[in-house]
PDB file of C-alpha atoms and ligand atoms in Angstrom:
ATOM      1  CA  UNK H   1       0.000   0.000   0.000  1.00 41.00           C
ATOM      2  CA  UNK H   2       0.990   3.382  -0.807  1.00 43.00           C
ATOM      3  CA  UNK H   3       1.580   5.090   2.700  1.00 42.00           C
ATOM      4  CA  UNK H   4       1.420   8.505   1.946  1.00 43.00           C
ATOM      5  CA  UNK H   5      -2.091   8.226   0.274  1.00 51.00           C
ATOM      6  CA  UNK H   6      -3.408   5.976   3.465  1.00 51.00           C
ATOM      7  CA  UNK H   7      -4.890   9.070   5.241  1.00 54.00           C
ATOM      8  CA  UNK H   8      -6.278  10.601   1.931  1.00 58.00           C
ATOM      9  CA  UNK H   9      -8.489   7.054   1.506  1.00 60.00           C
ATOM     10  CA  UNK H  10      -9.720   6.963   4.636  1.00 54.00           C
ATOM     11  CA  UNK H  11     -10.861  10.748   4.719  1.00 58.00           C
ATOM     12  CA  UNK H  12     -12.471   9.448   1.273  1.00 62.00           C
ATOM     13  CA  UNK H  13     -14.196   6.393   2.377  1.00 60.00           C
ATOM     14  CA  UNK H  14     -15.345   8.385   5.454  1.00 56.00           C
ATOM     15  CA  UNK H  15     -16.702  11.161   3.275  1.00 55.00           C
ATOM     16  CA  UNK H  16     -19.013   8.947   1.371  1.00 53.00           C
ATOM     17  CA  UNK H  17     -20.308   6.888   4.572  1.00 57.00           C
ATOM     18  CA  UNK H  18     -21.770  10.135   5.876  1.00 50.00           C
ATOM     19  CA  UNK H  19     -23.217  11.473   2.829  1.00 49.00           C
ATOM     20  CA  UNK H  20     -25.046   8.345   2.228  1.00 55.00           C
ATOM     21  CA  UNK H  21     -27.155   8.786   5.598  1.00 59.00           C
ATOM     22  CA  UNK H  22     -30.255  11.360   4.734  1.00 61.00           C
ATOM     23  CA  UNK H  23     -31.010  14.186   6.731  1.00 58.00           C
ATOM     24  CA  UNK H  24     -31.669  14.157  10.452  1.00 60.00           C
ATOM     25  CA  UNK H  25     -30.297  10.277  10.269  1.00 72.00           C
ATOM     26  CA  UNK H  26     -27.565  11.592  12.486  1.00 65.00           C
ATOM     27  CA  UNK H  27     -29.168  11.136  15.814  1.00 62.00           C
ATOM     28  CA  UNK H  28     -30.887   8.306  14.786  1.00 60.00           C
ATOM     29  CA  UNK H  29     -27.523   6.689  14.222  1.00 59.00           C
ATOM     30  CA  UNK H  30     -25.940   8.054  17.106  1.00 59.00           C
ATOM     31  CA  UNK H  31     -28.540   6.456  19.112  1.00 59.00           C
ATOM     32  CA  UNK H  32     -28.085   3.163  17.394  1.00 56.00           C
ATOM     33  CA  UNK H  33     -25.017   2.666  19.460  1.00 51.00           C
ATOM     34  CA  UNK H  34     -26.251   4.089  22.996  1.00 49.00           C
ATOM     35  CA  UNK H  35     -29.676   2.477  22.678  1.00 47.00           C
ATOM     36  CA  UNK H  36     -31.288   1.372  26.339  1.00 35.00           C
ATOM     37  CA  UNK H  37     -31.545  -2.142  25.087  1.00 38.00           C
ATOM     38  CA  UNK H  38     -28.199  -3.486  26.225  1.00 36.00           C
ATOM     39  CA  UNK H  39     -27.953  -5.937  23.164  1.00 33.00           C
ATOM     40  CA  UNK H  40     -26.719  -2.994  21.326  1.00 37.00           C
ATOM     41  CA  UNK H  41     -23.095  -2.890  21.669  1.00 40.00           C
ATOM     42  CA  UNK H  42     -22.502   0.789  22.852  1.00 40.00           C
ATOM     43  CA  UNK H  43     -18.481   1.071  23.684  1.00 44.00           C
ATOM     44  CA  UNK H  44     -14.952   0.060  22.896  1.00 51.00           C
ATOM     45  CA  UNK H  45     -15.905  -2.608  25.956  1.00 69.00           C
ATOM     46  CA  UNK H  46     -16.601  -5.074  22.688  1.00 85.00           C
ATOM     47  CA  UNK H  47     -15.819  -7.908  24.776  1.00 92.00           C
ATOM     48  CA  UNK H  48     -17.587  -7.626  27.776  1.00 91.00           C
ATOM     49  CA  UNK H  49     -20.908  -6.707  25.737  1.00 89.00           C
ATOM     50  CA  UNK H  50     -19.940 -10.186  23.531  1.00 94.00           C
ATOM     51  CA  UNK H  51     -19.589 -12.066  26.403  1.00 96.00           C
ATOM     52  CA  UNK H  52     -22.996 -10.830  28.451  1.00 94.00           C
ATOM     53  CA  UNK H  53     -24.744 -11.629  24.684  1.00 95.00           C
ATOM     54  CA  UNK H  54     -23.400 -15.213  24.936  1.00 97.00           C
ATOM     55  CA  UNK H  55     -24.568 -15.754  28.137  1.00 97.00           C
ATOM     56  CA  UNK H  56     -28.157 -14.170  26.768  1.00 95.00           C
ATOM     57  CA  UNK H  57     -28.119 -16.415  24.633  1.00 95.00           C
ATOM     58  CA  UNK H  58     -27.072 -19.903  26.572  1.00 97.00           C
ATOM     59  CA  UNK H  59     -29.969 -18.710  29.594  1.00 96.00           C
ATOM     60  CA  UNK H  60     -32.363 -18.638  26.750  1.00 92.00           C
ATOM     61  CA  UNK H  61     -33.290 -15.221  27.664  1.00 86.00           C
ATOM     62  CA  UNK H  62     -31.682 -13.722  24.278  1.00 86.00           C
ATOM     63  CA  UNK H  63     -33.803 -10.427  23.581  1.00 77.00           C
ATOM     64  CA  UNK H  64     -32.624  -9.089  20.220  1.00 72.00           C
ATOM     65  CA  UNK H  65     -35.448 -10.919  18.375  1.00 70.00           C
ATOM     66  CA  UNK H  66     -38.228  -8.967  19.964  1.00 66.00           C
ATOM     67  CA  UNK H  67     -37.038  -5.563  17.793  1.00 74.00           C
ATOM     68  CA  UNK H  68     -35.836  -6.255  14.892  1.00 85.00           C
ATOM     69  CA  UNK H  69     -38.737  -4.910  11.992  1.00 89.00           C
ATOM     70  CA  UNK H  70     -37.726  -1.976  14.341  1.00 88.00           C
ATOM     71  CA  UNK H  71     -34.176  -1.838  13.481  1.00 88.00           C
ATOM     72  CA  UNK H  72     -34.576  -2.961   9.743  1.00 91.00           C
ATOM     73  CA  UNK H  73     -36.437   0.296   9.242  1.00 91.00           C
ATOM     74  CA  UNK H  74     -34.275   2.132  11.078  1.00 90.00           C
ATOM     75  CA  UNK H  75     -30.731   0.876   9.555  1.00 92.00           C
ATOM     76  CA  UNK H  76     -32.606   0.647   5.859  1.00 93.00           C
ATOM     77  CA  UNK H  77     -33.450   4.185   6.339  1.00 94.00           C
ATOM     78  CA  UNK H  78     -30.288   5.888   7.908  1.00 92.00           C
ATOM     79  CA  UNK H  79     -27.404   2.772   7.524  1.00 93.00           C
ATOM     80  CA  UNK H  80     -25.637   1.408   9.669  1.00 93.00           C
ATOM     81  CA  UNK H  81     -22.929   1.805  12.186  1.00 92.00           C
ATOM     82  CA  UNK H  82     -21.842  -1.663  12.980  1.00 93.00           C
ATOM     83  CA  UNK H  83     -19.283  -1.820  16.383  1.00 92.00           C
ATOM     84  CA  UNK H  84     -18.042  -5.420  16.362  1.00 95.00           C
ATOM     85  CA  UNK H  85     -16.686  -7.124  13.417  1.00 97.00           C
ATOM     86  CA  UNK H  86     -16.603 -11.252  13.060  1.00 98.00           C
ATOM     87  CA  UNK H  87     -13.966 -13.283  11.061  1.00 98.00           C
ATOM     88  CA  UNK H  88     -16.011 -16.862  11.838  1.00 98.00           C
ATOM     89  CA  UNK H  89     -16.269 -20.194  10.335  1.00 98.00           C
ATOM     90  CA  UNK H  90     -19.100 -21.056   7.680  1.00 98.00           C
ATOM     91  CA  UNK H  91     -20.090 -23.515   9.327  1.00 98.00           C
ATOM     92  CA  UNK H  92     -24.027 -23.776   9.878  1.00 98.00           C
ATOM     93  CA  UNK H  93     -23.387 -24.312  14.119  1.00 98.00           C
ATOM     94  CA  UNK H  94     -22.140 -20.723  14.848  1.00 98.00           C
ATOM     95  CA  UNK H  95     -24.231 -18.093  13.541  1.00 97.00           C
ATOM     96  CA  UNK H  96     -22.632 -14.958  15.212  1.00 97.00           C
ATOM     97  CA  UNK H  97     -25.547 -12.652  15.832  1.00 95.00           C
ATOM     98  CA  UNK H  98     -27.299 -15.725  17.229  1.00 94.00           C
ATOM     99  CA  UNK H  99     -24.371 -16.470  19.446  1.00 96.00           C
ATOM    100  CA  UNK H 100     -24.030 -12.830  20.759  1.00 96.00           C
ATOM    101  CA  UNK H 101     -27.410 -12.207  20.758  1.00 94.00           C
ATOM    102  CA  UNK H 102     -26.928  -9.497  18.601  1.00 93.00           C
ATOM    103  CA  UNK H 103     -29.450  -7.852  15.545  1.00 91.00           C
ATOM    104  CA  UNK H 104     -29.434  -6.322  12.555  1.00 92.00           C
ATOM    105  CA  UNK H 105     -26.929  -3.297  12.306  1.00 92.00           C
ATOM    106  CA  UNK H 106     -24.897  -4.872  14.762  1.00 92.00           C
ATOM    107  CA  UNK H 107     -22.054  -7.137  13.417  1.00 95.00           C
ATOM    108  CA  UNK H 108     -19.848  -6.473  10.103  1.00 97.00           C
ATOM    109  CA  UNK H 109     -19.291 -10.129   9.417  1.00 98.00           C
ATOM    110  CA  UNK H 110     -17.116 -12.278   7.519  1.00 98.00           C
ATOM    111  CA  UNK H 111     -17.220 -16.091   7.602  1.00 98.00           C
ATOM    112  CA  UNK H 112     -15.515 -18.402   5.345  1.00 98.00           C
ATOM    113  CA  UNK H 113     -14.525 -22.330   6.601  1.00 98.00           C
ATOM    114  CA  UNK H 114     -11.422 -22.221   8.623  1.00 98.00           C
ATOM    115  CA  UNK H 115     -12.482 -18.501   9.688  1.00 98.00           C
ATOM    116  CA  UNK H 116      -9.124 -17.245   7.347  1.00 98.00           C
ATOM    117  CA  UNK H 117      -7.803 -14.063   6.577  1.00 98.00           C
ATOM    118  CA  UNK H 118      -7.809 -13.416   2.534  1.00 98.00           C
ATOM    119  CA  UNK H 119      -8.040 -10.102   0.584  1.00 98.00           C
ATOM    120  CA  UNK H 120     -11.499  -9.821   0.884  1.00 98.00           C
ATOM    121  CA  UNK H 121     -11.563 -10.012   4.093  1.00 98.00           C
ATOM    122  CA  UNK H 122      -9.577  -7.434   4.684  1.00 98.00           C
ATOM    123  CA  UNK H 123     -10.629  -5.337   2.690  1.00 98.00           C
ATOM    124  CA  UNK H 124     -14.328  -5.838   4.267  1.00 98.00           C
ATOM    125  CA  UNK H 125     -12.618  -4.915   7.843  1.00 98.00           C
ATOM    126  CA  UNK H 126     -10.799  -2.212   6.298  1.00 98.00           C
ATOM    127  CA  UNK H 127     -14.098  -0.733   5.230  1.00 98.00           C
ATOM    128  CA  UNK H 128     -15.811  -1.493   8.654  1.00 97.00           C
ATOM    129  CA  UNK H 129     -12.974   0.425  11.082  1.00 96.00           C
ATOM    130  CA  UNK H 130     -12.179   3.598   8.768  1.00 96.00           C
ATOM    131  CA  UNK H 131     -16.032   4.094   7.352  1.00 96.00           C
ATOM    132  CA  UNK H 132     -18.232   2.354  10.017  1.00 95.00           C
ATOM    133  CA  UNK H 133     -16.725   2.829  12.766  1.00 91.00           C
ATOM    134  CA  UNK H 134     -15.985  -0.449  13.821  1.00 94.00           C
ATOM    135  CA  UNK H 135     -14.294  -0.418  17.143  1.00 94.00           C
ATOM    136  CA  UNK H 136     -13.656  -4.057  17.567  1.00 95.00           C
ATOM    137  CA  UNK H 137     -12.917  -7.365  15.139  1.00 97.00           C
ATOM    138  CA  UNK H 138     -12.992 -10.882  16.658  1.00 98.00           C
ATOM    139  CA  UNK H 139     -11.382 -14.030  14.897  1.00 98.00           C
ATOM    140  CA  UNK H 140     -13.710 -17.017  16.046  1.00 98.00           C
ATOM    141  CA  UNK H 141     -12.535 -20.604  16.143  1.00 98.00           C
ATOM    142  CA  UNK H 142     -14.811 -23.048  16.621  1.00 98.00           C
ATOM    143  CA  UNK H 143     -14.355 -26.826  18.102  1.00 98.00           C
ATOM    144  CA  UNK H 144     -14.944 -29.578  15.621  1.00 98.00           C
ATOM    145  CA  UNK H 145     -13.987 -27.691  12.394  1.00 98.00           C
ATOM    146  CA  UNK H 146     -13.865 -29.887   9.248  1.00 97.00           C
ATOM    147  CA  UNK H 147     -11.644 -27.123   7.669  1.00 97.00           C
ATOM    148  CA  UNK H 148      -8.705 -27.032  10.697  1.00 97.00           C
ATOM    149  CA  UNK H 149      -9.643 -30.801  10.820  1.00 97.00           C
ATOM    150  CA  UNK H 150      -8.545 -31.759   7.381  1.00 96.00           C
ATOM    151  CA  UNK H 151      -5.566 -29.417   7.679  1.00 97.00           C
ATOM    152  CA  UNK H 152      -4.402 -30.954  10.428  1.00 96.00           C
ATOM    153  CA  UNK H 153      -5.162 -34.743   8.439  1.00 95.00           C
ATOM    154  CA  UNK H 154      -2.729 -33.074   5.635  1.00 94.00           C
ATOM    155  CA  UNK H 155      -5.258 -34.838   3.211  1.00 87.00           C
ATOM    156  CA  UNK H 156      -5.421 -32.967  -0.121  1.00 89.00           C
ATOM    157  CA  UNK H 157      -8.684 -31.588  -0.735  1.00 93.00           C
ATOM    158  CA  UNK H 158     -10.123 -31.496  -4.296  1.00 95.00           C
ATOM    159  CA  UNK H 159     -11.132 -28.275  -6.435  1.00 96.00           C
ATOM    160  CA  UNK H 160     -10.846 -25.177  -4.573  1.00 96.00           C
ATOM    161  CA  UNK H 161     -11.030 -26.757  -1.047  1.00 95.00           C
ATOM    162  CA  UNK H 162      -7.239 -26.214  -0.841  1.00 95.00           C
ATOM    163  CA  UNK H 163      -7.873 -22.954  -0.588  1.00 95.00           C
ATOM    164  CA  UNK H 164      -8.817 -22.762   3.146  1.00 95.00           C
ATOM    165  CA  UNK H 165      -6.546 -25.959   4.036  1.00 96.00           C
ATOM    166  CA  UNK H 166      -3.525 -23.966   1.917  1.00 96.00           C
ATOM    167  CA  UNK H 167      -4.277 -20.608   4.210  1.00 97.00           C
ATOM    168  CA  UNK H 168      -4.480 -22.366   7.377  1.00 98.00           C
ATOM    169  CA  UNK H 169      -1.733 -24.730   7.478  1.00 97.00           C
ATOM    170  CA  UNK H 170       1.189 -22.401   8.233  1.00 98.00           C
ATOM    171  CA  UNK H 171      -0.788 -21.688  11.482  1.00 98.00           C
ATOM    172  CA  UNK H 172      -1.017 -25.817  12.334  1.00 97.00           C
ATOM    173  CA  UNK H 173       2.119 -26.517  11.320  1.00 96.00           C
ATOM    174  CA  UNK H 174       3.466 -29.197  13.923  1.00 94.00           C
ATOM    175  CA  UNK H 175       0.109 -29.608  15.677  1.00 96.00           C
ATOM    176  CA  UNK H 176      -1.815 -32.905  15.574  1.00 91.00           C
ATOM    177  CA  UNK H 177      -4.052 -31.789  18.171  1.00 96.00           C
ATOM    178  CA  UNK H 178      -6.860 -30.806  16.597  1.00 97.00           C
ATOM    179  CA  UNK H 179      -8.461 -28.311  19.480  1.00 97.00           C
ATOM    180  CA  UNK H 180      -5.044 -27.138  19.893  1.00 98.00           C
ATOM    181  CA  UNK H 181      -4.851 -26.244  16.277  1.00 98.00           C
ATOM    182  CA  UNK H 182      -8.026 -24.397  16.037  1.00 98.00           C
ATOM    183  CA  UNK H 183      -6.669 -21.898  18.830  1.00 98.00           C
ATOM    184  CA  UNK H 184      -3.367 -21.797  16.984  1.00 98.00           C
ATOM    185  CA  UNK H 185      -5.338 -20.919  13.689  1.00 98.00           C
ATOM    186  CA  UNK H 186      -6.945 -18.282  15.495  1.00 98.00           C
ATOM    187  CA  UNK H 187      -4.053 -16.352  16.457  1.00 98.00           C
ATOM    188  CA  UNK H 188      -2.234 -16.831  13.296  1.00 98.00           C
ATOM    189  CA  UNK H 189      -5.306 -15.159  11.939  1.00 98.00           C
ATOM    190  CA  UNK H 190      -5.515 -12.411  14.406  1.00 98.00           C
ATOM    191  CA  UNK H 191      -1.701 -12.256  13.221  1.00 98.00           C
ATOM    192  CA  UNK H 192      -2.435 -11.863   9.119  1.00 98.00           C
ATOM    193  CA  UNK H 193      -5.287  -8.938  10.083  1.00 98.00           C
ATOM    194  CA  UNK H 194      -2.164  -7.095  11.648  1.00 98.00           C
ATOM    195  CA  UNK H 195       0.439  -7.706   9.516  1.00 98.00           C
ATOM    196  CA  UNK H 196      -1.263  -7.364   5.800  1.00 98.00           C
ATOM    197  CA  UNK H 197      -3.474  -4.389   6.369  1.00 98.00           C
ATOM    198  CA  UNK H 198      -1.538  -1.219   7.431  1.00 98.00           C
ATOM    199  CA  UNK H 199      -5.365   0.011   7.778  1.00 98.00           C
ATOM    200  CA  UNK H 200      -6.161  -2.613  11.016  1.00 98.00           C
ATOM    201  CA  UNK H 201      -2.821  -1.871  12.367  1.00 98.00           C
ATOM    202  CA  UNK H 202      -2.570   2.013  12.097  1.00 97.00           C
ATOM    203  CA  UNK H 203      -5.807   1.829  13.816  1.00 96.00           C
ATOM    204  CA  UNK H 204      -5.055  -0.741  16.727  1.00 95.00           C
ATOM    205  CA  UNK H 205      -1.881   1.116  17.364  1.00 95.00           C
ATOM    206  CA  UNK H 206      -4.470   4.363  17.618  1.00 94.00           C
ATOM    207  CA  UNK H 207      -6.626   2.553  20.373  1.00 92.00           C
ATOM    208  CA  UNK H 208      -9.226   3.007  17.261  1.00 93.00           C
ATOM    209  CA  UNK H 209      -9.544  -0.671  16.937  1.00 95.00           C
ATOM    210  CA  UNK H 210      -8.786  -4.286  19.457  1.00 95.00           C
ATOM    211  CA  UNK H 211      -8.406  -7.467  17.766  1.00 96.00           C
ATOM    212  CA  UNK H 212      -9.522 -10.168  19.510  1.00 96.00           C
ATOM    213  CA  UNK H 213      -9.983 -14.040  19.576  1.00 98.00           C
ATOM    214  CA  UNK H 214     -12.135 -16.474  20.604  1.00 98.00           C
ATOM    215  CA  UNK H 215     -13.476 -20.173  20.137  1.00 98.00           C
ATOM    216  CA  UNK H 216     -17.068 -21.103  20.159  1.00 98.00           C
ATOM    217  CA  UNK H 217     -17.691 -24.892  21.704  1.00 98.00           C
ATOM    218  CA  UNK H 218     -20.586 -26.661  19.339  1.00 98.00           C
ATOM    219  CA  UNK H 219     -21.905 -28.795  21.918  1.00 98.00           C
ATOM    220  CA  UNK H 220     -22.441 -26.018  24.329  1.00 98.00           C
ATOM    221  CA  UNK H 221     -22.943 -22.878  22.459  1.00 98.00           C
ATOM    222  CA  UNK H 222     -20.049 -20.918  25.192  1.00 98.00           C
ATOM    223  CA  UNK H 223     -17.921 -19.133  23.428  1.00 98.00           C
ATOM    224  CA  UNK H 224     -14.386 -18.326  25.124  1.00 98.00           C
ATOM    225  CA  UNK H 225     -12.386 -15.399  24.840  1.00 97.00           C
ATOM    226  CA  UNK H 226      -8.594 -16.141  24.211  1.00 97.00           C
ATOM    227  CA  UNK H 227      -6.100 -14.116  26.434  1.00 88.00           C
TER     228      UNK H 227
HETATM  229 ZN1   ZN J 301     -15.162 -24.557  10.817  1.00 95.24          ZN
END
């Protein structure tokens, strides 16, 4: 990337965000982020409003459902100013805004099997932290992934399934533990946002942005924050 034109995209990218919200959308999407309803993730405290969602969500007492035509009209009407990204798996078992509790506006996601870092994905969180004002990306694992499964097997996959099992081995490498891998994957991915987007990492080192990772369990629908 060209450094000394960084700043000049961003101001860019920022400059179209706000002049596609109409008139007097401004408070209405200041308040999306300050709403009462605590489902709404409000602050750079990303994972302690993740981590009260998941727990909404594994009492059963999940609330985000009960307002959503709500927020469709709202977001369709004004945009949207999504907090928390999500690199996560494709797999069907961990639907992020089920798993946080979380609704529509809420989560600038990405998933792809073997949750991996590729251009389009950063380019996607690029978009999210210098136009949305995305405040916090999480790279979530997940136990019993097929793709870290069959990377770890070393089995070649046919057609484009290489793809994911090419992009995640250099994180596995020397791991036959297959739990084991999937946390390793997850911080070599948390690695690759930092290190290929000068984007993510001007604004981490700003306090603009925390990367963070976690894995969600399939038989219990926790998800746990890595340190
Ligand atoms: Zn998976």
């Amino acid at each position: 990337m060209n450094t000394s034109n960084s700043s000049c995209w961003v101001a860019a990218i920022l400059a179209i965000s706000v002049g596609l919200a109409p008139l007097g959308c401004e408070s209405v999407l200041a308040n999306q982020a300050r709403e009462a309803d605590a489902s709404v993730i409000a602050s750079k405290a990303g994972r302690a409003t993740l981590e009260a969602g998941n727990r909404r969500f594994l009492d059963g007492g999940g609330k985000v459902h009960s307002w959503q035509l709500e927020r469709v009209v709202q977001t369709g009407e004004c945009g949207q100013r999504p907090q928390v990204g999500v690199l996560t798996c494709a797999d069907s078992r961990t639907p992020p805004e089920l798993i946080f509790d979380e609704g529509v506006g809420d989560l600038f996601v990405v998933r792809i099997a073997g949750n991996f870092v590729d251009p389009g994905a950063l380019g996607t969180f690029e978009y999210g932290s210098a136009a949305l004002g995305m405040h916090t990306i999480v790279v979530m694992g997940h136990t019993k992934c097929g793709a870290v499964t069959a990377t770890c097997a070393g089995t070649p996959l046919p057609g484009n399934m290489s793809a994911f099992t090419a992009a995640i081995k250099p994180a596995v490498e020397g791991i036959s533990d297959v739990r084991a891998a999937e946390v390793a994957n997850v911080r070599y991915q948390m690695k690759q946002l930092r290190e290929r987007s000068e984007i993510l990492s001007k604004a981490e080192a700003a306090g603009d942005l925390q990367i963070l990772g976690a894995i969600y369990d399939v038989d219990t629908g926790r998800v746990r924050f890595l340190d």
